[in-house]
């Protein structure tokens, strides 16, 4: 095969050759193609190489000149050819051998022709990489490596379309080298059609005179570097997600009266951790604190702020404060931690005696509650600004959470989408919650799927589902409430003891537990009668796991445990309660006043 003639068939080669011919003709017309002596003028001081002569042939490569732009003859700053006065002509592409050019390329090059892609040529690099190839054999036989790289269909596409195609990072089976392959269509010189040849035969002949130049660039080092980078990113992401999950509760506390499940889904594939978090905190006396928050942004700083806020919430919750007071404390702390970080939060407290969920919100999305009939309601205002802004007095609200109800707390990643109003996302969550049935963990999964949250979701998502079961039958017998209004003076104490004795006996507690319960109720009532103000109430509550005794009155002074001196006649009531009970505590009530309570763990059956 004449590769010199065939080189003119490279795309663009003919156009460049035609451009050089036109340029030479224009020079000849202006008289620029001849040497300076032929034009009768002085040599061009800036000339550094010869130009084609007027007849289109290269000029004499041994034309003498001054060698410098100034004509001084100095060789300073000039090339060796200029210092010797010899200008070298640049050969055109037509004068280069295609075989020689392709043979010296470090890339692997093969040339196939015809509809069967028969081998026409392979360069030395290709032979060194895959071995010698038999010319004229079809590619699927002579070039099996192309099949292993999945390139045979690509050759057919290039053959049909006549357009070049590129396949990046094709790796040979068995973990071999990786290549970026470019397939470029080329045309071979074809003979003139014989007289009487049909158009179909002419088309078939044309197909046999088209070919494809296959260029394989070895990118193994690059592919391995990319894979190492991806592996490093995977490890960093796994470490980041592990860090994020370690900052969340490893196991949610399960109160007696509620069933709770939560889930966290990291966003995207980046290594940066997010700031979404949630927590469940048992407060005593059957009450439970529920919290969910979101520190805006991603990265270690957001995670650090999140971890500090979660720890602070647990500490403030132990004070058993109303929700708005907890957020007030968090607001000041967030400003001290990092004033540049924006954080939102909802803090809610469930009281099984009231069947209510008291809550306060700092710039967070509303709580959704579905009642036992399937109606979904949003927790109304109040909602204050995000944490850390300062100067805002938060306030609390309430929403009913009775038997058979389900509440959902969530972060904005669940409902926020680019190009959509966030209210549309909340409305979509309401519709999904209305039809979601099952346990809290099942509802979490269904809500995530309904809102389109998957592994490729671009934002972190935290969801917490709370259910107040509707109990019936034997299960309902394990949950009871009883209350007594403490009216009158000191005569209220014996009435309270008699009431507690009767109730505990009816609940079929062991005699020892009944005696301890009556003693605790007596001490709490006596403390309230001495230090509190009306109205006063004794409340007894049993669950499947504990007995709760609580006394409320109208005075907001919280009692504290102290060491009584031997001569003191009072001051031992709270110490007695703390000694015999599993736990005890006190809190201020929303309407003014206080509640003092204690708990006894029920014996295992």
XYZ file of C-alpha atoms in Angstrom:
605
model
C 0.000 0.000 0.000
C 1.268 3.479 -0.841
C 1.088 5.256 2.519
C 2.440 8.477 1.027
C -0.508 8.716 -1.345
C -2.909 7.567 1.356
C -1.751 10.306 3.753
C -3.545 12.848 1.633
C -6.772 11.174 2.704
C -6.425 12.224 6.343
C -9.226 14.619 7.268
C -7.955 18.170 6.842
C -4.792 17.199 4.929
C -6.142 18.225 1.529
C -7.454 21.493 2.901
C -4.052 22.377 4.389
C -2.270 21.483 1.168
C -4.681 23.642 -0.832
C -4.143 26.500 1.595
C -0.352 26.293 1.138
C -0.745 26.341 -2.667
C -2.965 29.427 -2.558
C -0.535 31.146 -0.169
C 2.431 30.416 -2.470
C 0.520 31.735 -5.491
C -0.287 34.949 -3.650
C 3.375 35.428 -2.748
C 4.442 34.852 -6.318
C 1.953 37.442 -7.555
C 3.389 40.011 -5.156
C 6.976 39.041 -6.028
C 7.616 37.728 -2.534
C 8.464 34.192 -3.580
C 11.895 35.088 -5.054
C 15.044 35.774 -3.109
C 15.851 39.430 -2.359
C 18.505 39.590 -5.096
C 15.957 38.506 -7.709
C 13.658 41.376 -6.682
C 16.530 43.817 -6.946
C 16.132 44.938 -3.385
C 17.992 44.610 -0.143
C 17.510 41.474 1.927
C 14.736 41.566 4.513
C 16.477 42.003 7.863
C 13.750 40.004 9.647
C 13.854 37.061 7.280
C 14.718 33.832 9.116
C 13.712 31.220 6.589
C 13.136 30.848 2.898
C 9.695 30.932 1.321
C 8.407 29.009 -1.659
C 9.438 30.469 -5.006
C 6.973 31.995 -7.416
C 6.557 28.727 -9.291
C 5.410 26.989 -6.082
C 8.635 24.968 -5.517
C 10.682 25.362 -2.346
C 13.335 28.052 -2.529
C 17.015 27.262 -2.468
C 17.852 26.212 1.112
C 21.355 27.730 0.840
C 20.442 31.365 0.551
C 22.989 33.655 2.216
C 21.965 36.442 4.521
C 23.235 38.803 7.155
C 22.247 36.550 10.073
C 21.142 39.444 12.307
C 18.353 41.907 12.251
C 20.775 44.850 12.555
C 23.126 43.848 9.773
C 26.172 43.985 12.034
C 27.135 40.369 11.445
C 27.129 39.601 15.162
C 26.000 36.085 16.098
C 24.643 37.148 19.490
C 21.034 35.930 20.063
C 20.819 34.053 16.775
C 20.454 30.425 15.801
C 23.333 28.407 14.313
C 21.676 28.533 10.914
C 21.461 32.333 11.118
C 25.085 32.635 12.197
C 26.176 30.552 9.203
C 23.862 32.439 6.900
C 21.973 29.262 5.898
C 18.145 29.140 6.112
C 16.516 25.711 6.283
C 13.280 25.024 4.418
C 10.399 23.309 6.343
C 9.101 20.181 4.575
C 5.385 19.950 3.853
C 3.130 17.145 5.104
C 3.066 15.637 1.611
C 6.783 14.910 1.934
C 6.365 12.867 5.148
C 5.828 9.129 5.171
C 2.669 8.149 7.057
C 4.153 4.747 7.888
C 7.186 6.434 9.449
C 5.029 8.887 11.443
C 2.610 6.267 12.763
C 5.402 3.794 13.428
C 7.153 6.182 15.790
C 4.064 7.105 17.803
C 4.140 5.816 21.407
C 0.391 5.207 21.184
C -1.000 2.010 19.701
C -2.309 2.555 16.181
C -4.140 0.131 13.911
C -5.807 0.650 10.543
C -8.721 -1.502 9.403
C -10.744 -1.313 6.206
C -13.970 -2.570 4.769
C -17.217 -3.672 6.456
C -15.440 -6.561 8.196
C -12.752 -4.223 9.513
C -9.901 -6.188 8.001
C -6.441 -5.363 9.289
C -4.454 -3.065 6.999
C -1.709 -1.882 9.337
C -0.527 -1.911 12.954
C 2.360 0.198 14.208
C 5.328 -0.958 16.248
C 3.752 0.117 19.568
C 0.662 -1.971 18.809
C 2.830 -4.981 17.934
C 4.819 -4.530 21.153
C 1.612 -4.339 23.168
C -0.463 -7.111 21.634
C 1.893 -8.971 19.296
C 2.130 -9.200 15.512
C -1.096 -9.185 13.512
C -1.925 -10.786 10.165
C -2.881 -8.217 7.496
C -6.169 -8.852 5.734
C -7.820 -10.805 8.569
C -11.093 -9.506 10.099
C -10.752 -7.546 13.326
C -12.780 -10.006 15.402
C -10.212 -12.668 14.532
C -6.951 -10.765 14.146
C -7.606 -8.141 16.838
C -9.330 -10.037 19.685
C -8.194 -7.388 22.143
C -10.666 -4.954 20.545
C -13.471 -7.337 21.410
C -12.214 -7.622 24.992
C -12.242 -3.839 25.232
C -15.779 -3.733 23.804
C -14.736 -1.767 20.717
C -16.153 -3.880 17.874
C -19.637 -2.279 18.146
C -17.913 1.114 18.179
C -16.183 0.293 14.872
C -19.561 -0.538 13.340
C -20.976 2.792 14.543
C -18.091 4.732 13.018
C -18.428 2.737 9.781
C -22.130 3.579 9.489
C -22.044 7.215 10.637
C -18.752 8.300 9.115
C -18.070 10.277 12.307
C -15.232 9.760 14.787
C -15.997 8.258 18.192
C -14.019 8.147 21.450
C -14.256 5.617 24.268
C -12.554 6.593 27.515
C -10.875 4.374 30.082
C -11.545 0.987 28.553
C -9.835 -1.645 30.700
C -8.846 -5.010 29.348
C -10.230 -8.043 31.214
C -8.117 -9.425 34.007
C -7.078 -6.027 35.330
C -4.853 -5.214 32.338
C -3.985 -1.850 30.863
C -6.524 0.920 30.370
C -6.885 2.809 27.105
C -8.676 5.818 25.732
C -9.604 4.804 22.189
C -10.375 7.130 19.292
C -11.783 5.667 16.064
C -11.520 7.994 13.058
C -13.025 7.162 9.647
C -10.630 7.386 6.659
C -11.026 6.842 2.912
C -8.700 4.745 0.770
C -8.010 5.579 -2.903
C -10.551 3.687 -4.954
C -10.385 2.706 -8.636
C -12.674 4.252 -11.177
C -15.893 2.241 -11.669
C -15.940 0.081 -14.760
C -18.469 0.850 -17.468
C -21.837 -0.772 -16.798
C -21.320 -1.072 -13.000
C -24.620 -0.842 -11.102
C -25.113 1.699 -8.271
C -25.387 -1.158 -5.762
C -22.049 -2.577 -6.828
C -20.541 0.902 -6.688
C -21.839 1.365 -3.107
C -20.386 -1.990 -2.085
C -17.057 -1.063 -3.630
C -17.111 2.249 -1.764
C -17.707 0.398 1.531
C -14.627 -1.713 0.872
C -12.558 1.418 0.312
C -13.421 3.038 3.661
C -11.433 2.388 6.788
C -11.035 3.278 10.425
C -7.891 4.503 12.129
C -7.843 3.129 15.687
C -5.749 5.112 18.172
C -5.267 3.592 21.636
C -3.654 5.868 24.216
C -2.430 4.010 27.289
C -4.006 5.734 30.307
C -3.319 2.989 32.837
C -1.429 5.294 35.197
C -4.187 7.871 34.983
C -6.911 5.251 35.531
C -5.074 3.830 38.533
C -4.651 7.327 39.961
C -8.355 8.001 39.472
C -9.253 4.719 41.159
C -6.947 5.499 44.076
C -8.588 8.903 44.382
C -12.054 7.346 44.334
C -11.025 4.784 46.925
C -9.642 7.585 49.105
C -12.875 9.542 48.713
C -14.902 6.452 49.648
C -12.803 5.945 52.760
C -13.137 9.599 53.708
C -16.890 9.485 53.187
C -17.207 6.313 55.248
C -15.202 7.963 58.017
C -17.350 11.102 57.766
C -20.595 9.138 57.929
C -19.231 7.131 60.860
C -18.397 10.400 62.628
C -21.852 11.763 61.906
C -23.609 8.648 63.145
C -21.435 8.537 66.258
C -22.724 11.998 67.161
C -26.305 10.727 66.938
C -27.863 8.475 69.589
C -26.723 4.909 69.076
C -30.003 3.576 70.477
C -33.159 5.586 71.013
C -34.709 5.553 74.452
C -38.139 3.932 74.348
C -40.611 5.497 76.809
C -43.394 3.446 78.348
C -46.173 5.267 76.526
C -44.607 5.930 73.112
C -43.098 3.968 70.235
C -40.313 5.876 68.511
C -38.080 5.290 65.477
C -35.661 7.607 63.685
C -33.479 7.424 60.614
C -30.614 9.459 59.191
C -29.618 9.499 55.506
C -26.363 11.322 54.575
C -26.632 13.407 51.439
C -24.769 12.882 48.162
C -21.375 11.257 47.786
C -19.217 13.974 49.272
C -16.997 13.294 52.246
C -18.326 16.301 54.180
C -20.561 15.446 57.126
C -23.834 17.242 57.726
C -25.430 18.846 60.769
C -28.783 17.009 61.034
C -29.482 15.444 64.441
C -32.228 14.102 66.678
C -32.609 12.791 70.206
C -35.071 11.233 72.649
C -34.734 12.060 76.371
C -36.829 10.538 79.161
C -37.612 13.200 81.751
C -39.238 11.100 84.473
C -42.830 10.804 85.625
C -43.671 9.337 82.206
C -42.748 12.505 80.295
C -40.454 12.413 77.252
C -38.486 15.121 75.429
C -38.221 14.864 71.635
C -35.752 17.019 69.735
C -34.658 17.386 66.119
C -32.359 20.028 64.636
C -30.327 21.028 61.633
C -27.062 22.966 61.551
C -26.844 24.566 58.119
C -23.895 23.701 55.913
C -21.605 20.712 55.773
C -18.225 19.798 57.098
C -16.498 19.267 60.390
C -17.548 22.667 61.724
C -21.255 21.914 61.202
C -20.811 18.504 62.837
C -18.950 20.037 65.774
C -21.693 22.604 66.374
C -24.295 19.882 66.072
C -22.530 17.712 68.654
C -22.290 20.576 71.132
C -25.948 21.538 70.705
C -27.109 17.965 71.176
C -25.067 17.635 74.368
C -26.422 20.946 75.628
C -30.019 19.911 74.924
C -29.589 16.786 77.031
C -28.153 18.857 79.870
C -30.937 21.464 79.708
C -33.587 18.739 79.432
C -32.484 17.363 82.817
C -33.661 20.643 84.312
C -37.161 19.686 83.113
C -37.822 23.178 81.795
C -40.663 24.172 79.449
C -39.740 23.874 75.748
C -39.419 27.613 75.125
C -37.002 28.004 78.057
C -34.802 25.218 76.685
C -34.642 26.980 73.305
C -33.870 30.240 75.062
C -30.825 28.650 76.666
C -29.805 27.000 73.386
C -30.063 30.327 71.577
C -27.481 31.937 73.833
C -25.210 28.910 73.676
C -25.342 28.730 69.863
C -24.201 32.342 69.606
C -21.245 31.577 71.871
C -20.258 28.398 69.999
C -20.172 29.910 66.509
C -22.147 33.003 65.589
C -21.650 32.302 61.862
C -23.443 28.927 62.009
C -27.216 28.923 61.558
C -29.107 26.166 63.351
C -32.802 25.326 63.569
C -34.406 23.152 66.220
C -37.708 21.824 67.549
C -37.930 20.780 71.196
C -41.102 19.010 72.286
C -42.255 17.318 75.503
C -44.900 14.593 75.599
C -47.000 14.275 78.753
C -49.079 11.074 78.793
C -51.313 12.402 81.589
C -52.458 15.302 79.438
C -52.270 13.598 76.013
C -50.485 16.664 74.641
C -47.250 17.455 72.887
C -45.875 20.791 74.124
C -43.293 22.246 71.731
C -41.219 25.269 70.786
C -39.554 25.889 67.422
C -36.482 27.910 66.460
C -36.878 28.406 62.716
C -37.662 24.731 62.116
C -40.314 23.084 59.963
C -43.677 22.306 61.613
C -44.429 19.032 63.403
C -47.016 16.904 61.594
C -49.536 14.832 63.586
C -51.940 12.253 62.155
C -54.784 11.369 64.501
C -56.439 7.966 64.826
C -58.902 8.864 62.030
C -56.125 9.614 59.499
C -56.406 13.418 59.548
C -53.025 15.173 59.368
C -52.494 18.522 61.088
C -49.537 20.867 61.244
C -48.384 22.201 64.573
C -49.244 25.896 64.406
C -47.076 28.787 65.498
C -45.233 29.874 67.600
C -42.015 29.636 65.590
C -39.068 31.863 66.404
C -35.889 32.652 64.459
C -33.011 30.145 64.205
C -30.705 29.568 67.130
C -27.885 32.021 67.683
C -29.737 35.165 66.584
C -30.372 36.425 70.126
C -32.849 39.024 71.320
C -35.927 36.825 70.770
C -38.278 35.465 73.414
C -39.428 32.027 72.359
C -42.823 30.693 73.351
C -44.401 27.244 73.596
C -47.439 25.747 71.917
C -49.330 22.471 72.245
C -50.854 19.913 69.893
C -52.917 16.863 70.821
C -51.213 13.465 70.658
C -53.792 11.004 71.870
C -54.025 7.225 71.547
C -53.638 6.062 67.953
C -51.823 9.253 66.876
C -48.568 9.504 64.956
C -46.245 12.533 64.944
C -43.380 13.223 62.526
C -40.379 15.472 63.161
C -38.016 15.999 60.202
C -35.316 18.216 58.693
C -35.577 20.259 55.506
C -33.675 17.711 53.411
C -36.825 15.576 53.380
C -39.115 18.200 51.828
C -36.891 20.823 50.168
C -36.243 20.560 46.415
C -34.548 22.938 43.992
C -37.061 24.959 42.011
C -39.969 24.100 44.334
C -41.545 25.978 47.209
C -40.857 24.228 50.488
C -44.581 24.340 51.349
C -45.161 22.010 48.404
C -42.721 19.549 49.948
C -44.459 19.759 53.344
C -47.804 19.184 51.621
C -46.366 16.115 49.874
C -45.168 14.826 53.262
C -48.667 15.342 54.695
C -50.167 13.232 51.904
C -47.548 10.524 52.412
C -48.134 10.488 56.188
C -51.909 10.223 55.734
C -51.473 6.909 53.905
C -48.500 5.494 55.838
C -49.374 2.648 58.156
C -47.313 0.318 60.308
C -44.698 0.635 63.011
C -42.632 3.828 63.382
C -39.638 2.271 61.603
C -41.851 1.172 58.689
C -43.379 4.643 58.453
C -39.882 6.188 58.392
C -38.927 4.051 55.398
C -42.186 4.757 53.584
C -41.904 8.503 54.053
C -38.326 8.474 52.762
C -39.345 6.534 49.656
C -42.446 8.648 49.062
C -40.386 11.845 49.148
C -37.750 10.408 46.781
C -34.863 10.167 49.257
C -32.266 7.657 48.063
C -28.508 7.127 48.178
C -27.971 9.912 45.617
C -30.049 12.491 47.481
C -28.084 15.742 47.653
C -28.956 16.764 51.222
C -28.832 15.142 54.634
C -32.174 13.918 55.958
C -33.239 13.112 59.519
C -36.734 11.809 60.312
C -38.250 10.808 63.650
C -41.669 9.123 63.969
C -43.533 8.968 67.295
C -46.618 6.840 67.927
C -49.013 6.879 70.871
C -50.444 3.340 70.708
C -54.177 2.781 71.140
C -54.141 -0.027 73.706
C -56.926 -2.507 74.269
C -57.481 -5.779 76.083
C -54.782 -7.158 78.358
C -52.312 -4.505 77.198
C -54.642 -1.729 78.349
C -54.852 -3.300 81.832
C -51.178 -2.481 82.338
C -51.777 1.287 82.043
C -53.888 3.061 84.630
C -54.286 6.566 86.097
C -55.832 7.704 89.357
C -55.965 11.198 90.892
C -57.182 12.824 94.130
C -57.737 16.514 94.785
C -56.173 17.386 98.176
C -58.706 19.640 99.849
C -58.729 20.956 103.391
C -55.853 21.115 105.855
C -53.863 18.498 107.635
C -56.721 16.026 107.298
C -55.797 15.697 103.598
C -52.767 13.571 104.538
C -54.689 10.557 105.917
C -57.122 10.735 102.999
C -54.182 10.646 100.613
C -52.708 7.585 102.387
C -56.018 5.763 102.274
C -56.492 6.646 98.596
C -53.011 5.416 97.669
C -53.506 2.199 99.670
C -56.761 1.387 97.897
C -55.534 2.201 94.388
C -52.297 0.252 94.676
C -54.105 -2.754 96.077
C -56.606 -2.663 93.189
C -53.702 -2.657 90.743
C -52.561 -5.927 92.366
C -49.082 -4.809 93.264
C -47.030 -6.875 95.721
C -47.515 -5.931 99.376
C -43.964 -4.593 99.695
C -44.417 -2.306 96.690
C -47.774 -1.136 98.011
C -46.217 -0.199 101.353
C -43.365 1.708 99.665
C -45.843 3.496 97.400
C -48.047 4.548 100.292
C -45.022 5.820 102.223
C -43.773 7.851 99.249
C -47.227 9.327 98.614
C -47.524 10.277 102.293
C -44.147 12.057 102.347
C -44.826 13.960 99.107
C -48.263 15.071 100.298
C -46.845 16.144 103.670
C -44.133 18.167 101.920
C -46.726 19.878 99.735
C -49.037 20.615 102.678
C -46.168 22.215 104.615
C -44.423 24.171 101.838
C -46.942 24.436 99.003
C -50.169 26.284 98.323
C -53.503 25.111 96.871
C -54.628 23.710 94.535
C -53.003 20.373 95.387
C -53.387 17.028 93.674
C -52.081 13.500 94.162
C -51.711 11.480 90.977
C -50.861 7.774 90.693
C -49.950 6.210 87.370
C -48.853 2.742 86.408
C -47.344 1.524 83.147
C -46.099 -1.877 82.109
C -42.717 -1.011 83.631
C -43.093 1.409 86.529
C -45.266 3.036 89.197
C -45.285 6.851 89.198
C -46.428 8.995 92.138
C -46.757 12.759 91.629
C -48.001 15.634 93.775
C -48.671 19.117 92.359
C -49.369 22.395 94.144
C -49.505 26.112 93.421
C -46.082 27.118 94.821
C -43.187 27.277 92.343
C -40.423 26.793 94.911
C -38.702 23.522 94.004
C -37.679 21.251 96.882
C -34.150 19.990 97.228
C -32.639 17.103 99.095
C -30.644 18.138 102.159
C -28.999 16.482 105.134
C -31.140 16.927 108.247
C -29.418 17.375 111.582
C -30.240 14.913 114.402
C -32.185 17.589 116.272
C -34.248 18.653 113.227
C -37.882 17.601 113.270
C -38.385 18.216 109.522
C -36.398 18.044 106.315
C -36.275 14.274 105.951
C -39.247 13.708 103.618
C -37.425 14.156 100.282
C -34.465 12.133 101.567
C -36.805 9.284 102.451
C -38.427 9.410 99.022
C -35.028 9.497 97.275
C -33.917 6.475 99.303
C -36.860 4.168 98.672
C -37.733 5.162 95.083
C -35.895 4.301 91.854
C -35.749 7.997 90.942
C -37.342 11.289 91.884
C -37.488 14.858 90.603
C -39.406 18.107 90.446
C -40.355 20.675 87.832
C -42.308 23.872 87.470
C -45.706 23.543 85.817
C -46.809 25.838 82.945
C -49.656 27.490 84.881
C -47.464 28.302 87.875
C -46.627 25.960 90.674
C -44.630 22.763 90.764
C -44.814 18.997 90.519
C -42.758 16.627 92.692
C -42.613 12.993 91.592
C -40.980 9.650 92.207
C -40.865 6.311 90.365
C -40.712 2.656 91.355
C -39.601 -0.005 88.902
C -42.040 -2.905 88.695
C -40.668 -6.367 89.379
C -40.136 -8.607 86.376
C -42.789 -11.234 85.976
